[in-house]
Amino acid sequence: MSNKKIPESTVSRLFLYLREIVVLCGMNIRTISSAELGERVNLSDVQVRKDLGHVGQFGTSGAGYDTEELKTALEKILGKNKVWNVAVVGAGHLGSALLTYPGFKTHNLNMVAAFDSEDKKIGKKISNVTIQNISEILKNIKDKKVTIGVVAVPAESAQGVADKLVSSGVECILNFAPASISVPENVKIKNVDLSRELETLSYFLANKR
Amino acid sequence: MSNKKIPESTVSRLFLYLREIVVLCGMNIRTISSAELGERVNLSDVQVRKDLGHVGQFGTSGAGYDTEELKTALEKILGKNKVWNVAVVGAGHLGSALLTYPGFKTHNLNMVAAFDSEDKKIGKKISNVTIQNISEILKNIKDKKVTIGVVAVPAESAQGVADKLVSSGVECILNFAPASISVPENVKIKNVDLSRELETLSYFLANKR
């Protein structure tokens, strides 16, 4: 078992399993089979066993997974037992929306810094975070032990901001800008396309009538 | 084959397959096996066959899927061959970010209306859409043939806004408010948690060192 190379889509499914397992533990359900767990999240038992194979060896054949044991192992491998500091670059509509968005805290994500290049925004507070000049990135990210940087700037500024974040020591970048960004191999980049959320709705509209 | 009851998570995977198939068609690759397609999107061949079973009967055993045929069938079932009109309620940080977000158009989603309850916002334009008073929802949504309503208001106003959208005839609601919303059975609701995007990053941080 190596946890160094779990692909991103598998990681997303591990979070999905964890959410279900937390519910099951709350209901005092002690064991669950791969087929039952798969049914709850709409995946085949084969897929569930393959995915959980990345996490470790659980249960004995036929008895199903021990839910408490699985919960602990998933939380550990997914880093849910730690708190991570986040900085947002770009305090426009999207950056401000992210800074004020509830729910990050429940995911152990701490918004600790925000940066913008527009003079009139510097010094303003959004959700207790003071917007600083983008030239302060290097010093602040080190001082505040930020590991996740969020890029919420226009496409043309995205690469420059990412470069600054990388040289400040950020280990993960979440990119909301509609631009592809290059980062060194040891930095994790995740591109977010908000329109994907809307996309799946077209299926329901097309099949309603 | 019934396409009336495909679960939401399967629909998301169908969009994933479609994106891959579009790439394959662009490369002039005529057929692909379930195992190869699965490998490209990190899912088992069993899962791929199960998911595509919802779409129809394709290819013959051993020959793999005909990519062009699969593309056409997926586009049709997913409603990608049509354009849908979208209205955003709440022109705060998040609503404004959605109105200015590029990428909706490429997904055949047309932002045609925006509403807010704050007097000072009414009449302003964001990305060519004029913000209107929330009291105008009913008339506007019918006139502009809106089928998707986006709720981007604070939690305490979310249910009231959803009720207004439903009585105006909206068929799908995308809810960004951190509140659970009740809608009639014939209306599709999708809750979006932006913090989920950040959540998966904790895995990479936990397993880096």
PDB file of N, CA and C in Angstrom, chain A residues 3-12 15 78 84 87 146-151 159 161-163 165-167 169-176 181-192, chain B residues 42 196-209:
ATOM      1  N   ASN A   3       0.483   5.469  -0.306  1.00  0.00           N
ATOM      2  CA  ASN A   3      -0.513   6.539  -0.408  1.00  0.00           C
ATOM      3  C   ASN A   3       0.050   7.731  -1.156  1.00  0.00           C
ATOM      4  N   LYS A   4       1.167   7.551  -1.828  1.00  0.00           N
ATOM      5  CA  LYS A   4       1.816   8.680  -2.486  1.00  0.00           C
ATOM      6  C   LYS A   4       1.178   9.008  -3.822  1.00  0.00           C
ATOM      7  N   LYS A   5       0.510   8.055  -4.397  1.00  0.00           N
ATOM      8  CA  LYS A   5       0.077   8.269  -5.771  1.00  0.00           C
ATOM      9  C   LYS A   5      -1.410   8.077  -5.987  1.00  0.00           C
ATOM     10  N   ILE A   6      -2.216   8.370  -4.977  1.00  0.00           N
ATOM     11  CA  ILE A   6      -3.657   8.209  -5.175  1.00  0.00           C
ATOM     12  C   ILE A   6      -4.129   9.311  -6.119  1.00  0.00           C
ATOM     13  N   PRO A   7      -4.777   8.950  -7.227  1.00  0.00           N
ATOM     14  CA  PRO A   7      -5.216   9.984  -8.177  1.00  0.00           C
ATOM     15  C   PRO A   7      -6.306  10.865  -7.560  1.00  0.00           C
ATOM     16  N   GLU A   8      -6.394  12.084  -8.102  1.00  0.00           N
ATOM     17  CA  GLU A   8      -7.302  13.076  -7.537  1.00  0.00           C
ATOM     18  C   GLU A   8      -8.766  12.625  -7.511  1.00  0.00           C
ATOM     19  N   SER A   9      -9.202  11.939  -8.584  1.00  0.00           N
ATOM     20  CA  SER A   9     -10.603  11.523  -8.614  1.00  0.00           C
ATOM     21  C   SER A   9     -10.873  10.464  -7.545  1.00  0.00           C
ATOM     22  N   THR A  10      -9.865   9.619  -7.269  1.00  0.00           N
ATOM     23  CA  THR A  10     -10.024   8.639  -6.184  1.00  0.00           C
ATOM     24  C   THR A  10     -10.096   9.366  -4.842  1.00  0.00           C
ATOM     25  N   VAL A  11      -9.257  10.383  -4.680  1.00  0.00           N
ATOM     26  CA  VAL A  11      -9.265  11.157  -3.436  1.00  0.00           C
ATOM     27  C   VAL A  11     -10.654  11.759  -3.199  1.00  0.00           C
ATOM     28  N   SER A  12     -11.269  12.294  -4.271  1.00  0.00           N
ATOM     29  CA  SER A  12     -12.622  12.848  -4.135  1.00  0.00           C
ATOM     30  C   SER A  12     -13.599  11.785  -3.654  1.00  0.00           C
ATOM     31  N   PHE A  15     -13.238  11.076   0.063  1.00  0.00           N
ATOM     32  CA  PHE A  15     -13.973  12.058   0.868  1.00  0.00           C
ATOM     33  C   PHE A  15     -15.462  11.714   0.915  1.00  0.00           C
ATOM     34  N   LEU A  78      -6.559  11.419   4.552  1.00  0.00           N
ATOM     35  CA  LEU A  78      -7.084  12.599   3.857  1.00  0.00           C
ATOM     36  C   LEU A  78      -6.661  13.908   4.526  1.00  0.00           C
ATOM     37  N   TRP A  84      -5.496  23.632   8.081  1.00  0.00           N
ATOM     38  CA  TRP A  84      -4.620  24.211   7.062  1.00  0.00           C
ATOM     39  C   TRP A  84      -4.930  25.693   6.887  1.00  0.00           C
ATOM     40  N   ALA A  87      -4.624  31.383   1.954  1.00  0.00           N
ATOM     41  CA  ALA A  87      -4.573  32.792   1.550  1.00  0.00           C
ATOM     42  C   ALA A  87      -5.292  32.941   0.209  1.00  0.00           C
ATOM     43  N   VAL A 146       0.984  29.744   5.668  1.00  0.00           N
ATOM     44  CA  VAL A 146      -0.046  29.408   4.689  1.00  0.00           C
ATOM     45  C   VAL A 146       0.445  28.257   3.816  1.00  0.00           C
ATOM     46  N   THR A 147      -0.387  27.240   3.632  1.00  0.00           N
ATOM     47  CA  THR A 147       0.003  26.131   2.757  1.00  0.00           C
ATOM     48  C   THR A 147      -0.859  26.064   1.495  1.00  0.00           C
ATOM     49  N   ILE A 148      -2.040  26.700   1.537  1.00  0.00           N
ATOM     50  CA  ILE A 148      -2.933  26.682   0.367  1.00  0.00           C
ATOM     51  C   ILE A 148      -3.141  28.110  -0.137  1.00  0.00           C
ATOM     52  N   GLY A 149      -2.878  28.351  -1.407  1.00  0.00           N
ATOM     53  CA  GLY A 149      -3.124  29.654  -2.008  1.00  0.00           C
ATOM     54  C   GLY A 149      -4.265  29.570  -3.008  1.00  0.00           C
ATOM     55  N   VAL A 150      -5.188  30.513  -2.927  1.00  0.00           N
ATOM     56  CA  VAL A 150      -6.322  30.533  -3.846  1.00  0.00           C
ATOM     57  C   VAL A 150      -6.123  31.662  -4.859  1.00  0.00           C
ATOM     58  N   VAL A 151      -6.140  31.345  -6.132  1.00  0.00           N
ATOM     59  CA  VAL A 151      -5.984  32.340  -7.187  1.00  0.00           C
ATOM     60  C   VAL A 151      -7.365  32.759  -7.678  1.00  0.00           C
ATOM     61  N   GLN A 159      -0.896  33.557 -13.823  1.00  0.00           N
ATOM     62  CA  GLN A 159       0.428  32.920 -13.763  1.00  0.00           C
ATOM     63  C   GLN A 159       1.384  33.691 -12.851  1.00  0.00           C
ATOM     64  N   VAL A 161       0.651  35.588 -10.291  1.00  0.00           N
ATOM     65  CA  VAL A 161       0.249  35.376  -8.897  1.00  0.00           C
ATOM     66  C   VAL A 161       0.690  33.988  -8.433  1.00  0.00           C
ATOM     67  N   ALA A 162       0.483  32.989  -9.286  1.00  0.00           N
ATOM     68  CA  ALA A 162       0.877  31.622  -8.926  1.00  0.00           C
ATOM     69  C   ALA A 162       2.382  31.553  -8.676  1.00  0.00           C
ATOM     70  N   ASP A 163       3.171  32.223  -9.517  1.00  0.00           N
ATOM     71  CA  ASP A 163       4.627  32.237  -9.335  1.00  0.00           C
ATOM     72  C   ASP A 163       4.997  32.823  -7.971  1.00  0.00           C
ATOM     73  N   LEU A 165       3.101  32.940  -5.290  1.00  0.00           N
ATOM     74  CA  LEU A 165       2.675  32.010  -4.240  1.00  0.00           C
ATOM     75  C   LEU A 165       3.672  30.869  -4.094  1.00  0.00           C
ATOM     76  N   VAL A 166       4.119  30.355  -5.231  1.00  0.00           N
ATOM     77  CA  VAL A 166       5.067  29.238  -5.211  1.00  0.00           C
ATOM     78  C   VAL A 166       6.384  29.663  -4.565  1.00  0.00           C
ATOM     79  N   SER A 167       6.878  30.851  -4.932  1.00  0.00           N
ATOM     80  CA  SER A 167       8.168  31.245  -4.348  1.00  0.00           C
ATOM     81  C   SER A 167       8.025  31.612  -2.868  1.00  0.00           C
ATOM     82  N   GLY A 169       6.407  29.654  -0.908  1.00  0.00           N
ATOM     83  CA  GLY A 169       6.397  28.370  -0.215  1.00  0.00           C
ATOM     84  C   GLY A 169       5.051  27.676  -0.110  1.00  0.00           C
ATOM     85  N   VAL A 170       4.031  28.219  -0.825  1.00  0.00           N
ATOM     86  CA  VAL A 170       2.714  27.587  -0.820  1.00  0.00           C
ATOM     87  C   VAL A 170       2.829  26.206  -1.485  1.00  0.00           C
ATOM     88  N   GLU A 171       2.137  25.210  -0.933  1.00  0.00           N
ATOM     89  CA  GLU A 171       2.271  23.840  -1.441  1.00  0.00           C
ATOM     90  C   GLU A 171       1.127  23.403  -2.340  1.00  0.00           C
ATOM     91  N   CYS A 172      -0.002  24.106  -2.229  1.00  0.00           N
ATOM     92  CA  CYS A 172      -1.170  23.780  -3.054  1.00  0.00           C
ATOM     93  C   CYS A 172      -1.763  25.062  -3.597  1.00  0.00           C
ATOM     94  N   ILE A 173      -2.212  25.030  -4.830  1.00  0.00           N
ATOM     95  CA  ILE A 173      -2.888  26.186  -5.410  1.00  0.00           C
ATOM     96  C   ILE A 173      -4.249  25.759  -5.944  1.00  0.00           C
ATOM     97  N   LEU A 174      -5.261  26.527  -5.542  1.00  0.00           N
ATOM     98  CA  LEU A 174      -6.602  26.312  -6.069  1.00  0.00           C
ATOM     99  C   LEU A 174      -6.844  27.459  -7.049  1.00  0.00           C
ATOM    100  N   ASN A 175      -6.995  27.132  -8.318  1.00  0.00           N
ATOM    101  CA  ASN A 175      -7.076  28.162  -9.348  1.00  0.00           C
ATOM    102  C   ASN A 175      -8.489  28.345  -9.890  1.00  0.00           C
ATOM    103  N   PHE A 176      -9.074  29.524  -9.610  1.00  0.00           N
ATOM    104  CA  PHE A 176     -10.408  29.841 -10.117  1.00  0.00           C
ATOM    105  C   PHE A 176     -10.334  30.636 -11.412  1.00  0.00           C
ATOM    106  N   ILE A 181      -2.284  27.271 -15.576  1.00  0.00           N
ATOM    107  CA  ILE A 181      -1.156  27.773 -14.807  1.00  0.00           C
ATOM    108  C   ILE A 181      -0.096  26.681 -14.719  1.00  0.00           C
ATOM    109  N   SER A 182       1.178  27.059 -14.889  1.00  0.00           N
ATOM    110  CA  SER A 182       2.266  26.093 -14.702  1.00  0.00           C
ATOM    111  C   SER A 182       2.877  26.258 -13.319  1.00  0.00           C
ATOM    112  N   VAL A 183       3.088  25.143 -12.647  1.00  0.00           N
ATOM    113  CA  VAL A 183       3.756  25.176 -11.345  1.00  0.00           C
ATOM    114  C   VAL A 183       4.789  24.056 -11.305  1.00  0.00           C
ATOM    115  N   PRO A 184       5.800  24.176 -10.420  1.00  0.00           N
ATOM    116  CA  PRO A 184       6.781  23.091 -10.303  1.00  0.00           C
ATOM    117  C   PRO A 184       6.088  21.791  -9.865  1.00  0.00           C
ATOM    118  N   GLU A 185       6.758  20.679 -10.128  1.00  0.00           N
ATOM    119  CA  GLU A 185       6.162  19.367  -9.869  1.00  0.00           C
ATOM    120  C   GLU A 185       5.765  19.134  -8.412  1.00  0.00           C
ATOM    121  N   ASN A 186       6.495  19.754  -7.491  1.00  0.00           N
ATOM    122  CA  ASN A 186       6.207  19.501  -6.071  1.00  0.00           C
ATOM    123  C   ASN A 186       5.047  20.340  -5.530  1.00  0.00           C
ATOM    124  N   VAL A 187       4.451  21.165  -6.395  1.00  0.00           N
ATOM    125  CA  VAL A 187       3.299  21.969  -5.988  1.00  0.00           C
ATOM    126  C   VAL A 187       2.048  21.361  -6.623  1.00  0.00           C
ATOM    127  N   LYS A 188       1.005  21.215  -5.795  1.00  0.00           N
ATOM    128  CA  LYS A 188      -0.247  20.641  -6.280  1.00  0.00           C
ATOM    129  C   LYS A 188      -1.133  21.759  -6.807  1.00  0.00           C
ATOM    130  N   ILE A 189      -1.647  21.594  -8.016  1.00  0.00           N
ATOM    131  CA  ILE A 189      -2.570  22.609  -8.534  1.00  0.00           C
ATOM    132  C   ILE A 189      -3.927  21.985  -8.811  1.00  0.00           C
ATOM    133  N   LYS A 190      -4.976  22.701  -8.437  1.00  0.00           N
ATOM    134  CA  LYS A 190      -6.327  22.230  -8.724  1.00  0.00           C
ATOM    135  C   LYS A 190      -7.098  23.355  -9.400  1.00  0.00           C
ATOM    136  N   ASN A 191      -7.594  23.080 -10.589  1.00  0.00           N
ATOM    137  CA  ASN A 191      -8.361  24.087 -11.323  1.00  0.00           C
ATOM    138  C   ASN A 191      -9.845  23.894 -11.053  1.00  0.00           C
ATOM    139  N   VAL A 192     -10.535  24.995 -10.742  1.00  0.00           N
ATOM    140  CA  VAL A 192     -11.956  24.905 -10.447  1.00  0.00           C
ATOM    141  C   VAL A 192     -12.741  25.605 -11.543  1.00  0.00           C
TER     142      VAL A 192
ATOM    143  N   ASN B  42      -9.912   7.280 -14.501  1.00  0.00           N
ATOM    144  CA  ASN B  42      -9.667   6.652 -13.203  1.00  0.00           C
ATOM    145  C   ASN B  42     -10.903   6.012 -12.584  1.00  0.00           C
ATOM    146  N   ARG B 196     -15.943  22.304  -0.645  1.00  0.00           N
ATOM    147  CA  ARG B 196     -15.557  20.958  -1.119  1.00  0.00           C
ATOM    148  C   ARG B 196     -14.348  21.010  -2.056  1.00  0.00           C
ATOM    149  N   GLU B 197     -14.280  22.066  -2.849  1.00  0.00           N
ATOM    150  CA  GLU B 197     -13.178  22.194  -3.808  1.00  0.00           C
ATOM    151  C   GLU B 197     -11.835  22.284  -3.079  1.00  0.00           C
ATOM    152  N   LEU B 198     -11.864  22.976  -1.953  1.00  0.00           N
ATOM    153  CA  LEU B 198     -10.644  23.126  -1.172  1.00  0.00           C
ATOM    154  C   LEU B 198     -10.344  21.869  -0.366  1.00  0.00           C
ATOM    155  N   GLU B 199     -11.408  21.180   0.013  1.00  0.00           N
ATOM    156  CA  GLU B 199     -11.273  20.041   0.909  1.00  0.00           C
ATOM    157  C   GLU B 199     -10.271  19.001   0.420  1.00  0.00           C
ATOM    158  N   THR B 200     -10.363  18.640  -0.860  1.00  0.00           N
ATOM    159  CA  THR B 200      -9.503  17.559  -1.352  1.00  0.00           C
ATOM    160  C   THR B 200      -8.021  17.912  -1.264  1.00  0.00           C
ATOM    161  N   LEU B 201      -7.709  19.218  -1.193  1.00  0.00           N
ATOM    162  CA  LEU B 201      -6.303  19.609  -1.112  1.00  0.00           C
ATOM    163  C   LEU B 201      -5.639  19.127   0.170  1.00  0.00           C
ATOM    164  N   SER B 202      -6.431  18.967   1.225  1.00  0.00           N
ATOM    165  CA  SER B 202      -5.838  18.550   2.497  1.00  0.00           C
ATOM    166  C   SER B 202      -5.161  17.186   2.366  1.00  0.00           C
ATOM    167  N   TYR B 203      -5.673  16.343   1.470  1.00  0.00           N
ATOM    168  CA  TYR B 203      -5.019  15.046   1.241  1.00  0.00           C
ATOM    169  C   TYR B 203      -3.585  15.237   0.751  1.00  0.00           C
ATOM    170  N   PHE B 204      -3.436  16.139  -0.209  1.00  0.00           N
ATOM    171  CA  PHE B 204      -2.108  16.320  -0.790  1.00  0.00           C
ATOM    172  C   PHE B 204      -1.137  16.910   0.223  1.00  0.00           C
ATOM    173  N   LEU B 205      -1.640  17.814   1.065  1.00  0.00           N
ATOM    174  CA  LEU B 205      -0.784  18.397   2.092  1.00  0.00           C
ATOM    175  C   LEU B 205      -0.379  17.346   3.122  1.00  0.00           C
ATOM    176  N   ALA B 206      -1.333  16.504   3.503  1.00  0.00           N
ATOM    177  CA  ALA B 206      -1.059  15.502   4.548  1.00  0.00           C
ATOM    178  C   ALA B 206      -0.067  14.452   4.068  1.00  0.00           C
ATOM    179  N   ASN B 207       0.004  14.242   2.757  1.00  0.00           N
ATOM    180  CA  ASN B 207       0.838  13.161   2.243  1.00  0.00           C
ATOM    181  C   ASN B 207       2.084  13.635   1.499  1.00  0.00           C
ATOM    182  N   LYS B 208       2.408  14.921   1.681  1.00  0.00           N
ATOM    183  CA  LYS B 208       3.545  15.473   0.957  1.00  0.00           C
ATOM    184  C   LYS B 208       4.876  15.175   1.622  1.00  0.00           C
ATOM    185  N   ARG B 209       4.833  15.209   2.981  1.00  0.00           N
ATOM    186  CA  ARG B 209       6.140  15.225   3.681  1.00  0.00           C
ATOM    187  C   ARG B 209       6.642  13.842   4.027  1.00  0.00           C
TER     188      ARG B 209
END
